[in-house]
Amino acid sequence: MTSASSTPLANIRNFSIIAHIDHGKSTLADRLIQETGGLTAREMSEQLLDNMDIERERGITIKAQTVRLHYTAQDGETYQLNLMDTPGHVDFAYEVSRSLAACEGALLVVDAAQGVEAQTLANVYQSIEHDHEIVPVINKVDLPAADVEKVRQEIEDIVGLPADDAVLTSAKTGLGIADVLEAVVARIPPPKGDADAPLKAMLVDSWYDPYLGVVILVRIVEGTLKKGQQVKFMQTGETHLIDRVGCFTPKRIEMTELNVGEIGFITAQIKEVAQTRVGDTITSAKNGTAAPLPGFKEVQPVVFCGMFPIDAADFEKLRDSLGKLRLNDASFQWEAESSAALGFGFRCGFLGLLHLEIIQERLTREYDLDLITTAPSVVYKVHMTNGELRELHNPADMPDPAHVAHMEEPWIEAVIYVPDDYLGSILKLCQDRRGIQKNLTYVGGRAQITYELPLNEVVFDFYDRLKSISRGYASFDYHQIGYREGDLVKMNILVNAEPVDALSMVVHRSVAESRGRGLCERLKDLIPRHLFKIPIQAAIGGKVIARETISAMRKDVTAKCYGGDISRKKKLLEKQKKGKAKMRQYGNVDIPQEAFIAALRMGEE
Amino acid sequence: MTGGAHEPLALYVHWPFCVSKCPYCDFNSHVRTKVPEDAWLSALLSELESEAALTPGRPLGSIFFGGGTPSLMQPQSVEAIIGRALHLWPAAADIEITLEANPNSVEAARFEGFAKAGVNRVSLGLQALNDADLKALGRQHSAAEGLAALDIAQAHFERVSFDLIYTRERQTEAMWRTELTRALAFGTEHLSLYQLTVEPGTHFAARHARGDLILPDEDPAADMFLMTQEMTAAAGLPAYETSNHARPGAESRHNLTYWRYGDYVGVGPGAHGRRDGVATVRERLPERWLRSMTDKGDALTETRALPRPERAEEAMMMGLRLAEGISSEDFARRTGQPLFDTICEAAAHRLGDAGLIEMSAEHFRLTPRGRPLLDAVLRELMIQRA
């Protein structure tokens, strides 16, 4: 099936939607699809764009998706509108940047009652950096609490965009949807590009489809991409035969070609997402372009943790599941690992904490696995005294400090937007996490703070703390700024004098004691009493920096047990023995699985 | 193969009815206003017949009427059961016949009748010696009524025991000391002193889950347990089992059979039995039990030969409750499996080093320090037998 003949460049509009969670991005997208006839009302199911459960629940898009709409505007022309739904989290910052690079404009959707939210700002700025034309849309104007004028003012003051011609909508009732489409046509510029130049297409994103293989989202920057064409992926150097070309309306429509300026999909019988690199340049295998598109980056995991099946028998299942997930997500890595505490599992690398949580949640939910996840850590560079440089992904592999000349840790620059009221506590949090303040400015009632922070302090529940301190108002964006030397030590936790590998961590010497004390106190509450006293210690090398003691159990006896009670008490004993067998033993101490999980979830300092 | 064929048999008779259900009780007890006692009696007698046919010639060492509230039975019924049992099995010369009784005036009025029926030992559910706590425990009698019943019992029965529940809500060590001092002064030869336990499915469990019932923590509970051991020993009624105290020689022979893992026959709804390595269970609900008995003449729901390791596990659970511990010879004879094949040797040595158990070739027992830790010790000892 072939779509209508090719659209002139001047009639193409590529745009994304920027919105805070709950401000109506998905509803608006659905309305636009409906208005332009992409689907009948009957075919519409709620929030078409977010496919995965987890995305839907968290209101986070993980994979970029596009919808092509055909819209006949008031000027009588028919336009091809490509609506790009971009991933919405700092963990996927690079994917976001590629999605945005495929567009020329964006709709900034703001809730008429709630106004501009901090999180939106980071996305707006990204869009501005891509020279996008941004069209403000004030949504939910039908709400009793709507205050359009106030929100208009906020868009001007906080975001810094003119808002007198903001489009007023209610995606729920359908009010103003036609105005949005008109504004897209009138205000967002058409793409540029040479139709006759050699093919140059950007690989925006890709995902695995069980029927089609890997589906690749592309933006044609120059030239034409045809079905049956041999193409070359410039970063990987692989060539592939394009077997499908098309777009989503949101139904999958197959076509014969994608022309310059267009966004669409291709398939080429590719089996793994890992073979496709986001940001890669696709060109023709013969007489292709010499210059790849700028901006390609190799994505590297920055956060690592161990994942272990609670039931050792699930090890193979975990391996298979990780393999399946990796089919669709090349950005996470894993390798087998074994821990004395947790048995056999995998060391996994992620783009960030959300990415980690998503993978963990999918393993639990979609693959029905019970997992223990160890404390997230970052990649340290260990300079050995013999000049060797090692990368440390797992605190358990820390070399003998006697052979370590010095260590380096990754740093980030974090930009935090936060309402004034919470500024003090956020600054304290950043200071406590060894942050270096670089900048502090005010926009409207909000502060924009720039801090340099060691990444290992950020992976350690920083985001949760930030959210809880600011009651969810603070937003946070970061990028890595390289490695810096740090006074880092490996802290061991000893239970009954035996080190518990799953609980060891690399920490900065200045925070080791407080972190160690926190962990010991927590473990004291989490490990049940035993028949003997149990010392719990935090130690750096041979030096104990914190200590707690679990006193010996004093009473555990069934008060009544006569002839009729035996069967019941026996069942109880069996149950207890099974529970005991499931616990991990350290120096004769049974540590419940929950203790590992809870100990690592250090909420408070 | 059990070698208990000539050992005395214990007979347990379950009477499942109560006037009201106590909030802590998870026993098979039911509140019924009217009980067709004749039908019940003939059904119980019929069970006795069937059981006797399976254990011919075994001497009967004890009979125990438990419940529920067996003191709600008519003395004639009790007499009929005792009479039939003594007819079916040869009685040991010193046969112990115990009946559990509520210490209220109505039931105390029947004590004379029970004594005449052949009951020679009574176990009174006194539970507390003050009205507020009795009320909190859901008991129907007052403290004064309880003590009056105790007097009547002591007048009619040679052997009297009573129960108290401690580590109650808001009970302190000092309060318990005062109460136990009083209790020891009554001069009974036997006392059952239970720490209050929140059992699943009880009213207390529901309140406990809501945070509405707060019992003393492990440390005060341990202190009260220790104090109980010391005070009863000083009064000449040392603990011979986790919660049971007696003048030496005045132990409950019936209950010793359970703890020594001897054979016992259980009749009545929900009653369990162990005879020659076979476990028996009967219909639990009173009405179903009675219907099965009248319809089929049999209310057994389970008759299962226990594998040796299971018998061994049961014998461990029960035997370690006793101060005397387990005789390895008796153990092997009753379970068909040597004691030291039953336990994890490494754990036994560790527990021995920690001073919680004592073992020799002949004996295995918990030390006084180990006894309040029995359940934890069992988990250690039996871990590899899961």
mmCIF file with all atom_site columns, C-alpha atoms in Angstrom, chain A residues 529-532 551-570 572-574 576-578 580-581 585 588 590, chain B residues 26 194-195 197 218-219 221-223 242-244 255 258-259 264 272 274 310 313-314 317-318 321 350-351 372-376 379-380 382-383:
data_model
loop_
_atom_site.group_PDB
_atom_site.id
_atom_site.type_symbol
_atom_site.label_atom_id
_atom_site.label_alt_id
_atom_site.label_comp_id
_atom_site.label_asym_id
_atom_site.label_entity_id
_atom_site.label_seq_id
_atom_site.pdbx_PDB_ins_code
_atom_site.Cartn_x
_atom_site.Cartn_y
_atom_site.Cartn_z
_atom_site.occupancy
_atom_site.B_iso_or_equiv
_atom_site.pdbx_formal_charge
_atom_site.auth_seq_id
_atom_site.auth_comp_id
_atom_site.auth_asym_id
_atom_site.auth_atom_id
_atom_site.pdbx_PDB_model_num
ATOM 1  C CA . ARG A 1 529 ? 17.590 -11.497 67.259 1.00 0.00 ? 529 ARG A CA 1
ATOM 2  C CA . HIS A 1 530 ? 19.558 -14.710 67.277 1.00 0.00 ? 530 HIS A CA 1
ATOM 3  C CA . LEU A 1 531 ? 20.548 -17.104 70.021 1.00 0.00 ? 531 LEU A CA 1
ATOM 4  C CA . PHE A 1 532 ? 23.765 -15.135 70.404 1.00 0.00 ? 532 PHE A CA 1
ATOM 5  C CA . SER A 1 551 ? 21.327 -8.518  71.709 1.00 0.00 ? 551 SER A CA 1
ATOM 6  C CA . ALA A 1 552 ? 20.785 -12.220 72.015 1.00 0.00 ? 552 ALA A CA 1
ATOM 7  C CA . MET A 1 553 ? 17.289 -13.599 71.813 1.00 0.00 ? 553 MET A CA 1
ATOM 8  C CA . ARG A 1 554 ? 15.829 -14.200 75.257 1.00 0.00 ? 554 ARG A CA 1
ATOM 9  C CA . LYS A 1 555 ? 12.535 -15.911 74.753 1.00 0.00 ? 555 LYS A CA 1
ATOM 10 C CA . ASP A 1 556 ? 11.044 -17.898 71.917 1.00 0.00 ? 556 ASP A CA 1
ATOM 11 C CA . VAL A 1 557 ? 8.966  -20.770 73.106 1.00 0.00 ? 557 VAL A CA 1
ATOM 12 C CA . THR A 1 558 ? 5.458  -21.982 72.456 1.00 0.00 ? 558 THR A CA 1
ATOM 13 C CA . ALA A 1 559 ? 3.564  -21.659 75.719 1.00 0.00 ? 559 ALA A CA 1
ATOM 14 C CA . LYS A 1 560 ? 1.069  -24.474 75.184 1.00 0.00 ? 560 LYS A CA 1
ATOM 15 C CA . CYS A 1 561 ? 1.707  -27.725 73.413 1.00 0.00 ? 561 CYS A CA 1
ATOM 16 C CA . TYR A 1 562 ? -0.340 -30.809 74.116 1.00 0.00 ? 562 TYR A CA 1
ATOM 17 C CA . GLY A 1 563 ? -1.326 -33.868 72.120 1.00 0.00 ? 563 GLY A CA 1
ATOM 18 C CA . GLY A 1 564 ? -3.779 -32.018 69.910 1.00 0.00 ? 564 GLY A CA 1
ATOM 19 C CA . ASP A 1 565 ? -1.318 -29.256 69.073 1.00 0.00 ? 565 ASP A CA 1
ATOM 20 C CA . ILE A 1 566 ? 1.469  -31.312 67.573 1.00 0.00 ? 566 ILE A CA 1
ATOM 21 C CA . SER A 1 567 ? 0.345  -31.211 63.959 1.00 0.00 ? 567 SER A CA 1
ATOM 22 C CA . ARG A 1 568 ? -0.186 -27.473 63.961 1.00 0.00 ? 568 ARG A CA 1
ATOM 23 C CA . LYS A 1 569 ? 3.047  -26.701 65.763 1.00 0.00 ? 569 LYS A CA 1
ATOM 24 C CA . LYS A 1 570 ? 4.884  -29.022 63.448 1.00 0.00 ? 570 LYS A CA 1
ATOM 25 C CA . LEU A 1 572 ? 4.651  -23.903 62.070 1.00 0.00 ? 572 LEU A CA 1
ATOM 26 C CA . LEU A 1 573 ? 8.127  -25.310 62.636 1.00 0.00 ? 573 LEU A CA 1
ATOM 27 C CA . GLU A 1 574 ? 8.294  -26.443 59.000 1.00 0.00 ? 574 GLU A CA 1
ATOM 28 C CA . GLN A 1 576 ? 9.926  -21.371 60.098 1.00 0.00 ? 576 GLN A CA 1
ATOM 29 C CA . LYS A 1 577 ? 12.580 -23.768 58.873 1.00 0.00 ? 577 LYS A CA 1
ATOM 30 C CA . LYS A 1 578 ? 11.734 -22.942 55.271 1.00 0.00 ? 578 LYS A CA 1
ATOM 31 C CA . LYS A 1 580 ? 15.250 -19.796 57.710 1.00 0.00 ? 580 LYS A CA 1
ATOM 32 C CA . ALA A 1 581 ? 16.549 -21.787 54.755 1.00 0.00 ? 581 ALA A CA 1
ATOM 33 C CA . GLN A 1 585 ? 23.862 -16.834 56.317 1.00 0.00 ? 585 GLN A CA 1
ATOM 34 C CA . ASN A 1 588 ? 25.969 -18.032 61.492 1.00 0.00 ? 588 ASN A CA 1
ATOM 35 C CA . ASP A 1 590 ? 20.538 -15.422 59.109 1.00 0.00 ? 590 ASP A CA 1
ATOM 36 C CA . ASP B 2 26  ? -7.791 -21.047 69.542 1.00 0.00 ? 26  ASP B CA 1
ATOM 37 C CA . TYR B 2 194 ? 1.119  -19.868 80.425 1.00 0.00 ? 194 TYR B CA 1
ATOM 38 C CA . GLN B 2 195 ? 2.473  -16.764 78.813 1.00 0.00 ? 195 GLN B CA 1
ATOM 39 C CA . THR B 2 197 ? 0.123  -15.919 73.192 1.00 0.00 ? 197 THR B CA 1
ATOM 40 C CA . GLU B 2 218 ? 10.439 -10.038 74.577 1.00 0.00 ? 218 GLU B CA 1
ATOM 41 C CA . ASP B 2 219 ? 12.690 -8.690  77.333 1.00 0.00 ? 219 ASP B CA 1
ATOM 42 C CA . ALA B 2 221 ? 8.428  -11.468 78.982 1.00 0.00 ? 221 ALA B CA 1
ATOM 43 C CA . ALA B 2 222 ? 11.763 -13.243 79.385 1.00 0.00 ? 222 ALA B CA 1
ATOM 44 C CA . ASP B 2 223 ? 12.239 -11.644 82.791 1.00 0.00 ? 223 ASP B CA 1
ATOM 45 C CA . THR B 2 242 ? 7.809  -25.237 79.699 1.00 0.00 ? 242 THR B CA 1
ATOM 46 C CA . SER B 2 243 ? 4.632  -23.996 81.366 1.00 0.00 ? 243 SER B CA 1
ATOM 47 C CA . ASN B 2 244 ? 3.862  -26.691 83.939 1.00 0.00 ? 244 ASN B CA 1
ATOM 48 C CA . ASN B 2 255 ? 0.298  -34.770 79.721 1.00 0.00 ? 255 ASN B CA 1
ATOM 49 C CA . TYR B 2 258 ? 2.258  -36.434 75.158 1.00 0.00 ? 258 TYR B CA 1
ATOM 50 C CA . TRP B 2 259 ? 5.596  -34.927 75.987 1.00 0.00 ? 259 TRP B CA 1
ATOM 51 C CA . TYR B 2 264 ? -2.657 -41.685 73.263 1.00 0.00 ? 264 TYR B CA 1
ATOM 52 C CA . HIS B 2 272 ? -5.876 -36.158 67.755 1.00 0.00 ? 272 HIS B CA 1
ATOM 53 C CA . ARG B 2 274 ? -1.090 -41.291 68.228 1.00 0.00 ? 274 ARG B CA 1
ATOM 54 C CA . GLU B 2 310 ? 8.215  -37.178 61.242 1.00 0.00 ? 310 GLU B CA 1
ATOM 55 C CA . GLU B 2 313 ? 10.518 -34.526 64.792 1.00 0.00 ? 313 GLU B CA 1
ATOM 56 C CA . GLU B 2 314 ? 7.379  -34.702 66.896 1.00 0.00 ? 314 GLU B CA 1
ATOM 57 C CA . MET B 2 317 ? 9.283  -30.921 69.724 1.00 0.00 ? 317 MET B CA 1
ATOM 58 C CA . MET B 2 318 ? 7.508  -32.512 72.638 1.00 0.00 ? 318 MET B CA 1
ATOM 59 C CA . ARG B 2 321 ? 9.662  -29.161 76.544 1.00 0.00 ? 321 ARG B CA 1
ATOM 60 C CA . ARG B 2 350 ? 27.089 -24.944 68.673 1.00 0.00 ? 350 ARG B CA 1
ATOM 61 C CA . LEU B 2 351 ? 24.084 -24.883 70.979 1.00 0.00 ? 351 LEU B CA 1
ATOM 62 C CA . PRO B 2 372 ? 12.817 -20.234 77.147 1.00 0.00 ? 372 PRO B CA 1
ATOM 63 C CA . LEU B 2 373 ? 14.415 -20.498 73.686 1.00 0.00 ? 373 LEU B CA 1
ATOM 64 C CA . LEU B 2 374 ? 13.039 -23.867 72.708 1.00 0.00 ? 374 LEU B CA 1
ATOM 65 C CA . ASP B 2 375 ? 11.462 -22.847 69.397 1.00 0.00 ? 375 ASP B CA 1
ATOM 66 C CA . ALA B 2 376 ? 14.638 -21.153 68.184 1.00 0.00 ? 376 ALA B CA 1
ATOM 67 C CA . ARG B 2 379 ? 14.804 -24.453 64.249 1.00 0.00 ? 379 ARG B CA 1
ATOM 68 C CA . GLU B 2 380 ? 18.555 -24.775 64.582 1.00 0.00 ? 380 GLU B CA 1
ATOM 69 C CA . MET B 2 382 ? 16.085 -29.507 62.763 1.00 0.00 ? 382 MET B CA 1
ATOM 70 C CA . ILE B 2 383 ? 17.153 -27.190 59.957 1.00 0.00 ? 383 ILE B CA 1
#
